[in-house]
Amino acid sequence: MPTALVTGASRGLGAVYAHELAERGWSVVLVARDAARLADVAERVGRATGAIVEILPADLTDPAGLAAVERRITDRDLPIELLVNNAGVETDAVFAEAPVEALTGEIDLNVTALMRLTRAAVPAMTARGRGGVLNIASFAGYLASGGNAYGASKSWVLAFSDTVAASLHGTGVTVTAVAAGRIRTDDDPQGPLWLDPRDVVRRSLDDLARGRTLSAPGWVYRALVGYLEAPRTALRLAARVAGRGRERCERLERGSGHTRPSPVPTPFRDAPAPARPLPAVAVHAVGPATPVPPVLPEEPARPAHVAAATFPAPRVSGTGPLPVVTRPAGTGAAPVRPAAARAAASATARAAVRRLPAAPRPVQQARDAATVRLAAG
C-alpha cells in the first residue's frame, strides 16, 4: 500500500486530501501544528476508510519541526510515494502595517518549508523511478490582492513547481502545482467563483496522475489560467524541442564522432596513415655524448631503367667530396668539366658574340617660323 504525506491536514483542503487519498487506497501521514485537531481528523479518516493513518504534529516554521518531517520523508523503510504540500498561511494586514514576524512566518511556511520538503522527497522518488509532489498554490499567484505578500509567495510556488517539473522530465516523478481559486465553506454563497473543496482535491489528483504540471480546478479558473499561461506554455514547448535537439546532437557526437556524415562513402576516413620507413643509415657521433640522427641521401634512388654501373652511389652529408658524374656511354657527350673550365668557356662565348648596330632614332623636323608664332600666341 503506497503512502502519502499531507501537510496542513488538520483543516480545510488538507483534511479533504487525507480523506480522498485514504478512500483511493493510500496510507496517509498527516502533518499539522495542532496535535488535538490532527488526531481528530486521523480518527475520522481511519474509521471511514479503514486506511492506515499516521499523525506527525510539527510546526513547519520551526527548524526542529521541519527537520522531523524531513526525516519522515527520507525514511527508507516507510517511503513516501506522494507529497502534498498543502500547509500555508495568509497575513490579513496590509503590508506596510503587518508585523515583520508575521510576514517572515508567511515566507517560512509558504516558501521555505515547501521547498525543503520537496527537496527531501524528490531524490528518493527519482531513485525509485516513481512518485509525485502536489504543491497547493492559488489563483492569487496570477492576480494578487493588493496590500499583502500572500500572492507573491503563491506566485513563487507556481514558478518553482514549473522549474522542478522541467528538471524531472523522463524520471517518472511528477510535480504539479494547483492554482486553486476561492474555496467554498458553509457560509459562502453558491457561484462559479466558489469551488467545492472535494472537486478541487479530485481534479488535482487526477491531473497529477495524468502527469500535468499545472492544475486549475473549476471551468472559470481553468479558462483564465489557460489564457494567462499561453506565453509560458509556448516557451516551455520551445525549450523542450531545443533540449531534444541538443540531446540528439550529443548522442551523434558520442556515437560516430561526426555530427554531419559525408554523403560520399569514405572507407579510409579513420584508417591510419601508411608508415614509410627511412633508409638505414649509420648513426655517427659529433662528440663523446651527442649522437646525430641519420640523414636522408642527397640524391634520389636509382631508377629501374638506369644501370647500376653508371649510377653513382648515394652520398651522405659530410662523408666525403662530391662524386664526378659522367653521362651514360653512347651519348657522345664529354665528361662534366670543372667549374673553372666552365666559367672560362662561358666568358669566351660571351666575347665572341657580335652586337648588332642599334636602329637610328627618328628626327623630328623643325617647324617654320609662322607656325611657331601662331603656337606662341
mmCIF file of C-alpha atoms in Angstrom:
data_model
loop_
_atom_site.group_PDB
_atom_site.id
_atom_site.type_symbol
_atom_site.label_atom_id
_atom_site.label_comp_id
_atom_site.label_asym_id
_atom_site.label_seq_id
_atom_site.Cartn_x
_atom_site.Cartn_y
_atom_site.Cartn_z
ATOM 1 C CA MET A 1 0.000 0.000 0.000
ATOM 2 C CA PRO A 2 1.582 3.351 -1.036
ATOM 3 C CA THR A 3 1.974 6.128 1.496
ATOM 4 C CA ALA A 4 1.163 9.816 1.079
ATOM 5 C CA LEU A 5 2.189 12.668 3.381
ATOM 6 C CA VAL A 6 -0.142 15.676 3.652
ATOM 7 C CA THR A 7 0.861 18.909 5.396
ATOM 8 C CA GLY A 8 -1.735 21.227 6.872
ATOM 9 C CA ALA A 9 -4.054 18.227 7.279
ATOM 10 C CA SER A 10 -5.928 19.408 10.362
ATOM 11 C CA ARG A 11 -8.464 21.511 8.429
ATOM 12 C CA GLY A 12 -9.637 22.718 5.025
ATOM 13 C CA LEU A 13 -8.162 21.178 1.899
ATOM 14 C CA GLY A 14 -5.634 19.176 3.923
ATOM 15 C CA ALA A 15 -8.335 17.172 5.666
ATOM 16 C CA VAL A 16 -10.168 16.609 2.373
ATOM 17 C CA TYR A 17 -6.921 15.400 0.739
ATOM 18 C CA ALA A 18 -6.392 12.953 3.615
ATOM 19 C CA HIS A 19 -9.902 11.535 3.278
ATOM 20 C CA GLU A 20 -9.770 11.273 -0.550
ATOM 21 C CA LEU A 21 -6.363 9.581 -0.579
ATOM 22 C CA ALA A 22 -7.461 7.108 2.082
ATOM 23 C CA GLU A 23 -10.535 6.246 0.002
ATOM 24 C CA ARG A 24 -8.270 5.637 -3.004
ATOM 25 C CA GLY A 25 -6.238 3.074 -1.059
ATOM 26 C CA TRP A 26 -3.363 5.168 0.257
ATOM 27 C CA SER A 27 -1.831 5.092 3.696
ATOM 28 C CA VAL A 28 -1.604 8.685 4.894
ATOM 29 C CA VAL A 29 0.745 10.596 7.170
ATOM 30 C CA LEU A 30 -0.909 13.741 8.494
ATOM 31 C CA VAL A 31 1.219 16.733 9.476
ATOM 32 C CA ALA A 32 -0.104 19.822 11.263
ATOM 33 C CA ARG A 33 0.725 22.127 14.133
ATOM 34 C CA ASP A 34 -2.479 21.486 16.143
ATOM 35 C CA ALA A 35 -1.998 17.992 17.581
ATOM 36 C CA ALA A 36 -5.528 17.682 19.031
ATOM 37 C CA ARG A 37 -7.309 18.609 15.827
ATOM 38 C CA LEU A 38 -4.900 16.429 13.849
ATOM 39 C CA ALA A 39 -5.751 13.409 15.975
ATOM 40 C CA ASP A 40 -9.460 14.052 15.464
ATOM 41 C CA VAL A 41 -9.043 14.130 11.658
ATOM 42 C CA ALA A 42 -6.962 10.950 11.749
ATOM 43 C CA GLU A 43 -9.629 9.116 13.755
ATOM 44 C CA ARG A 44 -12.439 10.163 11.409
ATOM 45 C CA VAL A 45 -10.440 9.214 8.292
ATOM 46 C CA GLY A 46 -9.394 5.854 9.741
ATOM 47 C CA ARG A 47 -12.946 4.897 10.786
ATOM 48 C CA ALA A 48 -14.467 5.977 7.461
ATOM 49 C CA THR A 49 -11.971 4.328 5.127
ATOM 50 C CA GLY A 50 -10.120 1.695 7.145
ATOM 51 C CA ALA A 51 -6.799 3.074 5.923
ATOM 52 C CA ILE A 52 -3.606 3.284 7.977
ATOM 53 C CA VAL A 53 -3.338 6.841 9.298
ATOM 54 C CA GLU A 54 -0.208 8.213 10.963
ATOM 55 C CA ILE A 55 -0.022 11.612 12.634
ATOM 56 C CA LEU A 56 3.068 13.764 12.969
ATOM 57 C CA PRO A 57 2.465 17.009 14.903
ATOM 58 C CA ALA A 58 5.038 19.566 13.761
ATOM 59 C CA ASP A 59 5.336 23.310 13.220
ATOM 60 C CA LEU A 60 6.937 23.766 9.793
ATOM 61 C CA THR A 61 8.079 27.290 10.655
ATOM 62 C CA ASP A 62 10.191 25.839 13.457
ATOM 63 C CA PRO A 63 13.533 24.326 12.340
ATOM 64 C CA ALA A 64 13.088 21.332 14.681
ATOM 65 C CA GLY A 65 9.596 20.539 13.407
ATOM 66 C CA LEU A 66 10.687 20.935 9.784
ATOM 67 C CA ALA A 67 13.645 18.599 10.338
ATOM 68 C CA ALA A 68 11.352 15.966 11.876
ATOM 69 C CA VAL A 69 9.103 15.961 8.795
ATOM 70 C CA GLU A 70 12.162 15.750 6.522
ATOM 71 C CA ARG A 71 13.371 12.690 8.412
ATOM 72 C CA ARG A 72 9.978 11.049 7.952
ATOM 73 C CA ILE A 73 10.027 11.753 4.211
ATOM 74 C CA THR A 74 13.514 10.298 3.762
ATOM 75 C CA ASP A 75 12.772 7.140 5.779
ATOM 76 C CA ARG A 76 13.781 4.219 3.544
ATOM 77 C CA ASP A 77 11.764 1.631 5.449
ATOM 78 C CA LEU A 78 8.489 3.563 5.047
ATOM 79 C CA PRO A 79 8.923 5.500 1.784
ATOM 80 C CA ILE A 80 6.670 8.379 0.813
ATOM 81 C CA GLU A 81 5.211 7.969 -2.690
ATOM 82 C CA LEU A 82 3.206 11.202 -2.710
ATOM 83 C CA LEU A 83 3.875 14.528 -1.006
ATOM 84 C CA VAL A 84 1.045 17.074 -0.714
ATOM 85 C CA ASN A 85 2.427 20.481 0.284
ATOM 86 C CA ASN A 86 -0.851 21.997 1.443
ATOM 87 C CA ALA A 87 0.233 23.963 4.532
ATOM 88 C CA GLY A 88 0.033 27.726 4.038
ATOM 89 C CA VAL A 89 -0.848 30.928 5.816
ATOM 90 C CA GLU A 90 -2.052 34.382 4.749
ATOM 91 C CA THR A 91 -1.436 37.612 6.629
ATOM 92 C CA ASP A 92 -4.590 39.686 6.694
ATOM 93 C CA ALA A 93 -2.924 43.011 7.478
ATOM 94 C CA VAL A 94 -1.741 45.433 4.823
ATOM 95 C CA PHE A 95 1.938 45.007 4.016
ATOM 96 C CA ALA A 96 3.002 48.385 5.377
ATOM 97 C CA GLU A 97 1.158 47.711 8.643
ATOM 98 C CA ALA A 98 1.782 43.961 9.013
ATOM 99 C CA PRO A 99 4.264 42.857 11.684
ATOM 100 C CA VAL A 100 7.607 41.717 10.347
ATOM 101 C CA GLU A 101 7.292 38.479 12.295
ATOM 102 C CA ALA A 102 4.004 37.659 10.540
ATOM 103 C CA LEU A 103 5.492 38.338 7.116
ATOM 104 C CA THR A 104 8.532 36.236 7.917
ATOM 105 C CA GLY A 105 6.367 33.361 9.110
ATOM 106 C CA GLU A 106 4.361 33.574 5.898
ATOM 107 C CA ILE A 107 7.510 33.207 3.805
ATOM 108 C CA ASP A 108 8.866 30.441 6.061
ATOM 109 C CA LEU A 109 5.742 28.325 5.666
ATOM 110 C CA ASN A 110 4.620 29.116 2.104
ATOM 111 C CA VAL A 111 8.080 29.142 0.505
ATOM 112 C CA THR A 112 10.893 27.734 2.651
ATOM 113 C CA ALA A 113 9.078 24.724 4.098
ATOM 114 C CA LEU A 114 7.582 23.794 0.724
ATOM 115 C CA MET A 115 10.987 23.957 -0.942
ATOM 116 C CA ARG A 116 12.759 21.906 1.720
ATOM 117 C CA LEU A 117 10.126 19.169 1.848
ATOM 118 C CA THR A 118 10.157 18.908 -1.949
ATOM 119 C CA ARG A 119 13.935 18.685 -1.892
ATOM 120 C CA ALA A 120 13.749 15.904 0.697
ATOM 121 C CA ALA A 121 11.217 13.866 -1.294
ATOM 122 C CA VAL A 122 12.445 14.169 -4.895
ATOM 123 C CA PRO A 123 15.802 12.287 -4.688
ATOM 124 C CA ALA A 124 14.255 9.129 -3.217
ATOM 125 C CA MET A 125 11.369 9.249 -5.703
ATOM 126 C CA THR A 126 13.780 9.666 -8.601
ATOM 127 C CA ALA A 127 15.823 6.703 -7.417
ATOM 128 C CA ARG A 128 12.684 4.533 -7.320
ATOM 129 C CA GLY A 129 11.513 5.836 -10.682
ATOM 130 C CA ARG A 130 8.061 6.879 -9.474
ATOM 131 C CA GLY A 131 6.406 9.413 -7.181
ATOM 132 C CA GLY A 132 4.567 12.688 -7.131
ATOM 133 C CA VAL A 133 4.610 16.101 -5.462
ATOM 134 C CA LEU A 134 1.472 18.228 -5.281
ATOM 135 C CA ASN A 135 2.122 21.873 -4.395
ATOM 136 C CA ILE A 136 -1.021 23.801 -3.441
ATOM 137 C CA ALA A 137 -0.697 27.315 -4.859
ATOM 138 C CA SER A 138 -3.502 29.788 -5.529
ATOM 139 C CA PHE A 139 -5.007 31.833 -8.323
ATOM 140 C CA ALA A 140 -3.724 34.787 -6.301
ATOM 141 C CA GLY A 141 -0.324 33.940 -7.760
ATOM 142 C CA TYR A 142 -1.592 35.420 -11.050
ATOM 143 C CA LEU A 143 -3.762 38.240 -9.700
ATOM 144 C CA ALA A 144 -2.724 39.049 -6.157
ATOM 145 C CA SER A 145 -4.886 41.135 -3.889
ATOM 146 C CA GLY A 146 -3.313 44.441 -3.016
ATOM 147 C CA GLY A 147 -1.547 45.064 0.219
ATOM 148 C CA ASN A 148 -0.115 41.707 1.296
ATOM 149 C CA ALA A 149 2.642 39.253 0.331
ATOM 150 C CA TYR A 150 0.492 36.128 0.076
ATOM 151 C CA GLY A 151 0.097 36.387 -3.697
ATOM 152 C CA ALA A 152 3.846 36.777 -4.168
ATOM 153 C CA SER A 153 4.512 33.600 -2.209
ATOM 154 C CA LYS A 154 1.964 31.640 -4.267
ATOM 155 C CA SER A 155 3.423 33.027 -7.482
ATOM 156 C CA TRP A 156 6.761 31.622 -6.348
ATOM 157 C CA VAL A 157 5.120 28.222 -5.771
ATOM 158 C CA LEU A 158 3.850 28.226 -9.366
ATOM 159 C CA ALA A 159 7.247 29.127 -10.811
ATOM 160 C CA PHE A 160 9.099 26.721 -8.519
ATOM 161 C CA SER A 161 6.846 23.788 -9.426
ATOM 162 C CA ASP A 162 7.248 24.522 -13.126
ATOM 163 C CA THR A 163 11.032 24.613 -12.806
ATOM 164 C CA VAL A 164 11.303 21.387 -10.798
ATOM 165 C CA ALA A 165 8.876 19.579 -13.112
ATOM 166 C CA ALA A 166 11.007 20.519 -16.132
ATOM 167 C CA SER A 167 14.124 19.150 -14.455
ATOM 168 C CA LEU A 168 12.387 15.821 -13.678
ATOM 169 C CA HIS A 169 11.145 15.135 -17.205
ATOM 170 C CA GLY A 170 11.533 11.443 -18.001
ATOM 171 C CA THR A 171 12.314 10.319 -14.435
ATOM 172 C CA GLY A 172 8.849 9.012 -13.557
ATOM 173 C CA VAL A 173 8.341 11.746 -10.918
ATOM 174 C CA THR A 174 5.577 14.322 -11.437
ATOM 175 C CA VAL A 175 5.397 17.760 -9.816
ATOM 176 C CA THR A 176 2.052 19.540 -10.123
ATOM 177 C CA ALA A 177 1.050 22.990 -8.914
ATOM 178 C CA VAL A 178 -2.614 23.576 -8.050
ATOM 179 C CA ALA A 179 -3.923 27.034 -8.930
ATOM 180 C CA ALA A 180 -6.912 26.860 -6.603
ATOM 181 C CA GLY A 181 -9.496 29.607 -6.602
ATOM 182 C CA ARG A 182 -11.886 30.538 -3.843
ATOM 183 C CA ILE A 183 -12.740 27.504 -1.704
ATOM 184 C CA ARG A 184 -16.350 27.464 -0.548
ATOM 185 C CA THR A 185 -17.192 26.925 3.091
ATOM 186 C CA ASP A 186 -20.570 26.563 4.776
ATOM 187 C CA ASP A 187 -21.078 30.340 4.959
ATOM 188 C CA ASP A 188 -20.059 31.177 1.370
ATOM 189 C CA PRO A 189 -22.625 31.671 -1.423
ATOM 190 C CA GLN A 190 -23.078 29.469 -4.464
ATOM 191 C CA GLY A 191 -21.469 30.527 -7.740
ATOM 192 C CA PRO A 192 -18.835 29.612 -10.374
ATOM 193 C CA LEU A 193 -16.129 31.506 -8.490
ATOM 194 C CA TRP A 194 -16.628 29.445 -5.328
ATOM 195 C CA LEU A 195 -15.246 25.908 -5.617
ATOM 196 C CA ASP A 196 -16.221 22.836 -3.671
ATOM 197 C CA PRO A 197 -13.127 21.500 -1.842
ATOM 198 C CA ARG A 198 -13.843 17.899 -2.878
ATOM 199 C CA ASP A 199 -13.916 18.918 -6.556
ATOM 200 C CA VAL A 200 -10.585 20.718 -6.134
ATOM 201 C CA VAL A 201 -8.968 17.684 -4.492
ATOM 202 C CA ARG A 202 -10.268 15.169 -7.025
ATOM 203 C CA ARG A 203 -9.380 17.334 -10.023
ATOM 204 C CA SER A 204 -5.843 17.984 -8.779
ATOM 205 C CA LEU A 205 -5.185 14.312 -8.019
ATOM 206 C CA ASP A 206 -6.448 13.338 -11.471
ATOM 207 C CA ASP A 207 -4.199 15.951 -13.112
ATOM 208 C CA LEU A 208 -1.258 14.627 -11.105
ATOM 209 C CA ALA A 209 -1.998 11.104 -12.316
ATOM 210 C CA ARG A 210 -2.080 12.409 -15.908
ATOM 211 C CA GLY A 211 1.383 13.958 -15.459
ATOM 212 C CA ARG A 212 0.269 17.572 -15.807
ATOM 213 C CA THR A 213 2.453 20.342 -14.432
ATOM 214 C CA LEU A 214 -0.436 22.704 -13.611
ATOM 215 C CA SER A 215 -3.944 22.006 -12.354
ATOM 216 C CA ALA A 216 -6.696 24.651 -12.343
ATOM 217 C CA PRO A 217 -9.955 23.254 -10.894
ATOM 218 C CA GLY A 218 -13.135 24.974 -11.978
ATOM 219 C CA TRP A 219 -14.029 25.947 -15.546
ATOM 220 C CA VAL A 220 -13.742 29.683 -14.849
ATOM 221 C CA TYR A 221 -10.274 29.441 -13.358
ATOM 222 C CA ARG A 222 -9.245 26.882 -15.973
ATOM 223 C CA ALA A 223 -10.104 29.316 -18.775
ATOM 224 C CA LEU A 224 -8.332 32.216 -17.091
ATOM 225 C CA VAL A 225 -5.224 30.185 -16.285
ATOM 226 C CA GLY A 226 -5.125 28.803 -19.835
ATOM 227 C CA TYR A 227 -5.136 32.349 -21.213
ATOM 228 C CA LEU A 228 -2.506 33.591 -18.760
ATOM 229 C CA GLU A 229 -0.292 30.531 -19.264
ATOM 230 C CA ALA A 230 -0.316 30.645 -23.088
ATOM 231 C CA PRO A 231 3.032 32.513 -23.449
ATOM 232 C CA ARG A 232 4.716 30.321 -20.837
ATOM 233 C CA THR A 233 3.340 27.165 -22.464
ATOM 234 C CA ALA A 234 4.792 28.202 -25.831
ATOM 235 C CA LEU A 235 8.174 28.943 -24.273
ATOM 236 C CA ARG A 236 8.115 25.623 -22.404
ATOM 237 C CA LEU A 237 7.382 23.740 -25.626
ATOM 238 C CA ALA A 238 10.167 25.564 -27.483
ATOM 239 C CA ALA A 239 12.632 24.812 -24.697
ATOM 240 C CA ARG A 240 11.649 21.129 -24.725
ATOM 241 C CA VAL A 241 12.146 20.907 -28.504
ATOM 242 C CA ALA A 242 15.504 22.668 -28.247
ATOM 243 C CA GLY A 243 16.558 20.337 -25.449
ATOM 244 C CA ARG A 244 15.670 17.263 -27.512
ATOM 245 C CA GLY A 245 17.671 18.626 -30.456
ATOM 246 C CA ARG A 246 20.675 19.269 -28.231
ATOM 247 C CA GLU A 247 20.465 15.748 -26.767
ATOM 248 C CA ARG A 248 20.295 14.282 -30.293
ATOM 249 C CA CYS A 249 23.434 16.181 -31.321
ATOM 250 C CA GLU A 250 25.234 14.968 -28.214
ATOM 251 C CA ARG A 251 24.262 11.359 -28.960
ATOM 252 C CA LEU A 252 25.548 11.696 -32.531
ATOM 253 C CA GLU A 253 28.828 13.155 -31.320
ATOM 254 C CA ARG A 254 29.284 10.370 -28.763
ATOM 255 C CA GLY A 255 28.269 7.646 -31.216
ATOM 256 C CA SER A 256 30.060 8.349 -34.504
ATOM 257 C CA GLY A 257 32.252 11.351 -33.844
ATOM 258 C CA HIS A 258 30.719 13.261 -36.793
ATOM 259 C CA THR A 259 27.652 15.462 -36.424
ATOM 260 C CA ARG A 260 27.035 15.511 -40.198
ATOM 261 C CA PRO A 261 28.250 12.410 -42.069
ATOM 262 C CA SER A 262 29.512 12.853 -45.614
ATOM 263 C CA PRO A 263 27.176 11.601 -48.372
ATOM 264 C CA VAL A 264 30.211 10.201 -50.252
ATOM 265 C CA PRO A 265 31.478 6.858 -48.904
ATOM 266 C CA THR A 266 34.845 7.340 -47.252
ATOM 267 C CA PRO A 267 36.099 3.921 -46.154
ATOM 268 C CA PHE A 268 39.591 5.246 -45.391
ATOM 269 C CA ARG A 269 38.496 8.149 -43.160
ATOM 270 C CA ASP A 270 39.652 6.538 -39.956
ATOM 271 C CA ALA A 271 42.448 4.431 -41.455
ATOM 272 C CA PRO A 272 45.953 5.199 -40.117
ATOM 273 C CA ALA A 273 48.470 6.889 -42.360
ATOM 274 C CA PRO A 274 50.890 4.487 -44.097
ATOM 275 C CA ALA A 275 54.258 4.265 -42.416
ATOM 276 C CA ARG A 276 57.234 4.930 -44.719
ATOM 277 C CA PRO A 277 60.451 3.525 -43.296
ATOM 278 C CA LEU A 278 63.570 5.650 -43.609
ATOM 279 C CA PRO A 279 66.697 4.199 -45.207
ATOM 280 C CA ALA A 280 69.006 2.571 -42.735
ATOM 281 C CA VAL A 281 71.961 4.924 -42.301
ATOM 282 C CA ALA A 282 74.559 4.519 -39.610
ATOM 283 C CA VAL A 283 74.463 6.998 -36.749
ATOM 284 C CA HIS A 284 77.681 8.885 -36.222
ATOM 285 C CA ALA A 285 78.535 10.959 -33.190
ATOM 286 C CA VAL A 286 79.678 14.578 -33.213
ATOM 287 C CA GLY A 287 81.083 14.443 -29.735
ATOM 288 C CA PRO A 288 81.589 11.964 -27.000
ATOM 289 C CA ALA A 289 77.930 12.074 -25.852
ATOM 290 C CA THR A 290 75.976 13.884 -28.613
ATOM 291 C CA PRO A 291 74.513 11.420 -31.136
ATOM 292 C CA VAL A 292 73.459 12.768 -34.535
ATOM 293 C CA PRO A 293 70.442 11.127 -36.187
ATOM 294 C CA PRO A 294 70.883 9.643 -39.649
ATOM 295 C CA VAL A 295 70.261 11.935 -42.615
ATOM 296 C CA LEU A 296 68.498 11.207 -45.838
ATOM 297 C CA PRO A 297 70.577 10.671 -49.006
ATOM 298 C CA GLU A 298 71.064 13.836 -51.042
ATOM 299 C CA GLU A 299 70.464 12.016 -54.328
ATOM 300 C CA PRO A 300 67.329 10.034 -55.286
ATOM 301 C CA ALA A 301 67.303 6.291 -55.568
ATOM 302 C CA ARG A 302 68.367 4.703 -58.844
ATOM 303 C CA PRO A 303 65.540 4.393 -61.395
ATOM 304 C CA ALA A 304 64.774 0.967 -62.774
ATOM 305 C CA HIS A 305 65.867 1.815 -66.347
ATOM 306 C CA VAL A 306 69.327 3.095 -65.311
ATOM 307 C CA ALA A 307 72.169 0.640 -64.999
ATOM 308 C CA ALA A 308 73.749 0.290 -61.587
ATOM 309 C CA ALA A 309 77.273 0.664 -63.025
ATOM 310 C CA THR A 310 76.587 4.141 -64.427
ATOM 311 C CA PHE A 311 74.554 5.463 -61.467
ATOM 312 C CA PRO A 312 76.545 6.952 -58.579
ATOM 313 C CA ALA A 313 76.104 5.625 -55.093
ATOM 314 C CA PRO A 314 74.092 7.807 -52.692
ATOM 315 C CA ARG A 315 76.184 10.203 -50.670
ATOM 316 C CA VAL A 316 75.682 11.162 -47.055
ATOM 317 C CA SER A 317 76.360 14.743 -45.962
ATOM 318 C CA GLY A 318 79.812 15.223 -44.504
ATOM 319 C CA THR A 319 81.199 11.843 -45.556
ATOM 320 C CA GLY A 320 83.419 12.885 -48.461
ATOM 321 C CA PRO A 321 83.816 15.005 -51.633
ATOM 322 C CA LEU A 322 81.203 15.222 -54.331
ATOM 323 C CA PRO A 323 81.452 12.424 -56.910
ATOM 324 C CA VAL A 324 82.182 13.103 -60.557
ATOM 325 C CA VAL A 325 79.096 12.297 -62.573
ATOM 326 C CA THR A 326 79.548 11.231 -66.183
ATOM 327 C CA ARG A 327 76.956 10.866 -68.852
ATOM 328 C CA PRO A 328 75.921 7.379 -69.952
ATOM 329 C CA ALA A 329 78.004 5.683 -72.635
ATOM 330 C CA GLY A 330 76.867 6.029 -76.198
ATOM 331 C CA THR A 331 75.584 9.559 -75.901
ATOM 332 C CA GLY A 332 78.819 11.077 -77.274
ATOM 333 C CA ALA A 333 78.982 13.598 -74.501
ATOM 334 C CA ALA A 334 82.183 14.610 -72.778
ATOM 335 C CA PRO A 335 82.584 14.294 -69.048
ATOM 336 C CA VAL A 336 81.449 17.135 -66.897
ATOM 337 C CA ARG A 337 84.179 19.811 -66.685
ATOM 338 C CA PRO A 338 85.235 21.563 -63.519
ATOM 339 C CA ALA A 339 83.663 24.841 -62.526
ATOM 340 C CA ALA A 340 86.719 26.964 -63.545
ATOM 341 C CA ALA A 341 86.720 25.498 -67.069
ATOM 342 C CA ARG A 342 83.018 26.076 -67.418
ATOM 343 C CA ALA A 343 83.428 29.714 -66.358
ATOM 344 C CA ALA A 344 86.262 30.338 -68.882
ATOM 345 C CA ALA A 345 84.273 28.797 -71.725
ATOM 346 C CA SER A 346 81.274 30.935 -70.841
ATOM 347 C CA ALA A 347 83.418 34.124 -70.909
ATOM 348 C CA THR A 348 84.879 33.224 -74.305
ATOM 349 C CA ALA A 349 81.404 32.592 -75.700
ATOM 350 C CA ARG A 350 80.205 35.969 -74.486
ATOM 351 C CA ALA A 351 83.189 37.754 -76.041
ATOM 352 C CA ALA A 352 82.576 36.097 -79.391
ATOM 353 C CA VAL A 353 79.036 37.375 -79.632
ATOM 354 C CA ARG A 354 78.822 40.242 -82.187
ATOM 355 C CA ARG A 355 76.463 43.055 -81.248
ATOM 356 C CA LEU A 356 74.090 44.324 -83.913
ATOM 357 C CA PRO A 357 74.070 48.070 -84.606
ATOM 358 C CA ALA A 358 71.238 49.957 -82.986
ATOM 359 C CA ALA A 359 68.449 51.290 -85.176
ATOM 360 C CA PRO A 360 68.645 55.056 -85.940
ATOM 361 C CA ARG A 361 66.325 57.251 -83.895
ATOM 362 C CA PRO A 362 63.732 59.286 -85.892
ATOM 363 C CA VAL A 363 64.475 63.020 -86.134
ATOM 364 C CA GLN A 364 61.593 65.463 -85.819
ATOM 365 C CA GLN A 365 61.653 68.176 -88.437
ATOM 366 C CA ALA A 366 61.680 71.786 -87.298
ATOM 367 C CA ARG A 367 58.530 73.862 -87.675
ATOM 368 C CA ASP A 368 58.569 77.015 -89.743
ATOM 369 C CA ALA A 369 58.583 80.450 -88.128
ATOM 370 C CA ALA A 370 54.915 81.200 -88.874
ATOM 371 C CA THR A 371 53.721 78.049 -87.151
ATOM 372 C CA VAL A 372 55.895 78.834 -84.145
ATOM 373 C CA ARG A 373 54.472 82.330 -83.891
ATOM 374 C CA LEU A 374 50.893 81.069 -84.101
ATOM 375 C CA ALA A 375 51.517 78.492 -81.415
ATOM 376 C CA ALA A 376 53.123 81.085 -79.146
ATOM 377 C CA GLY A 377 50.185 83.392 -79.338
#
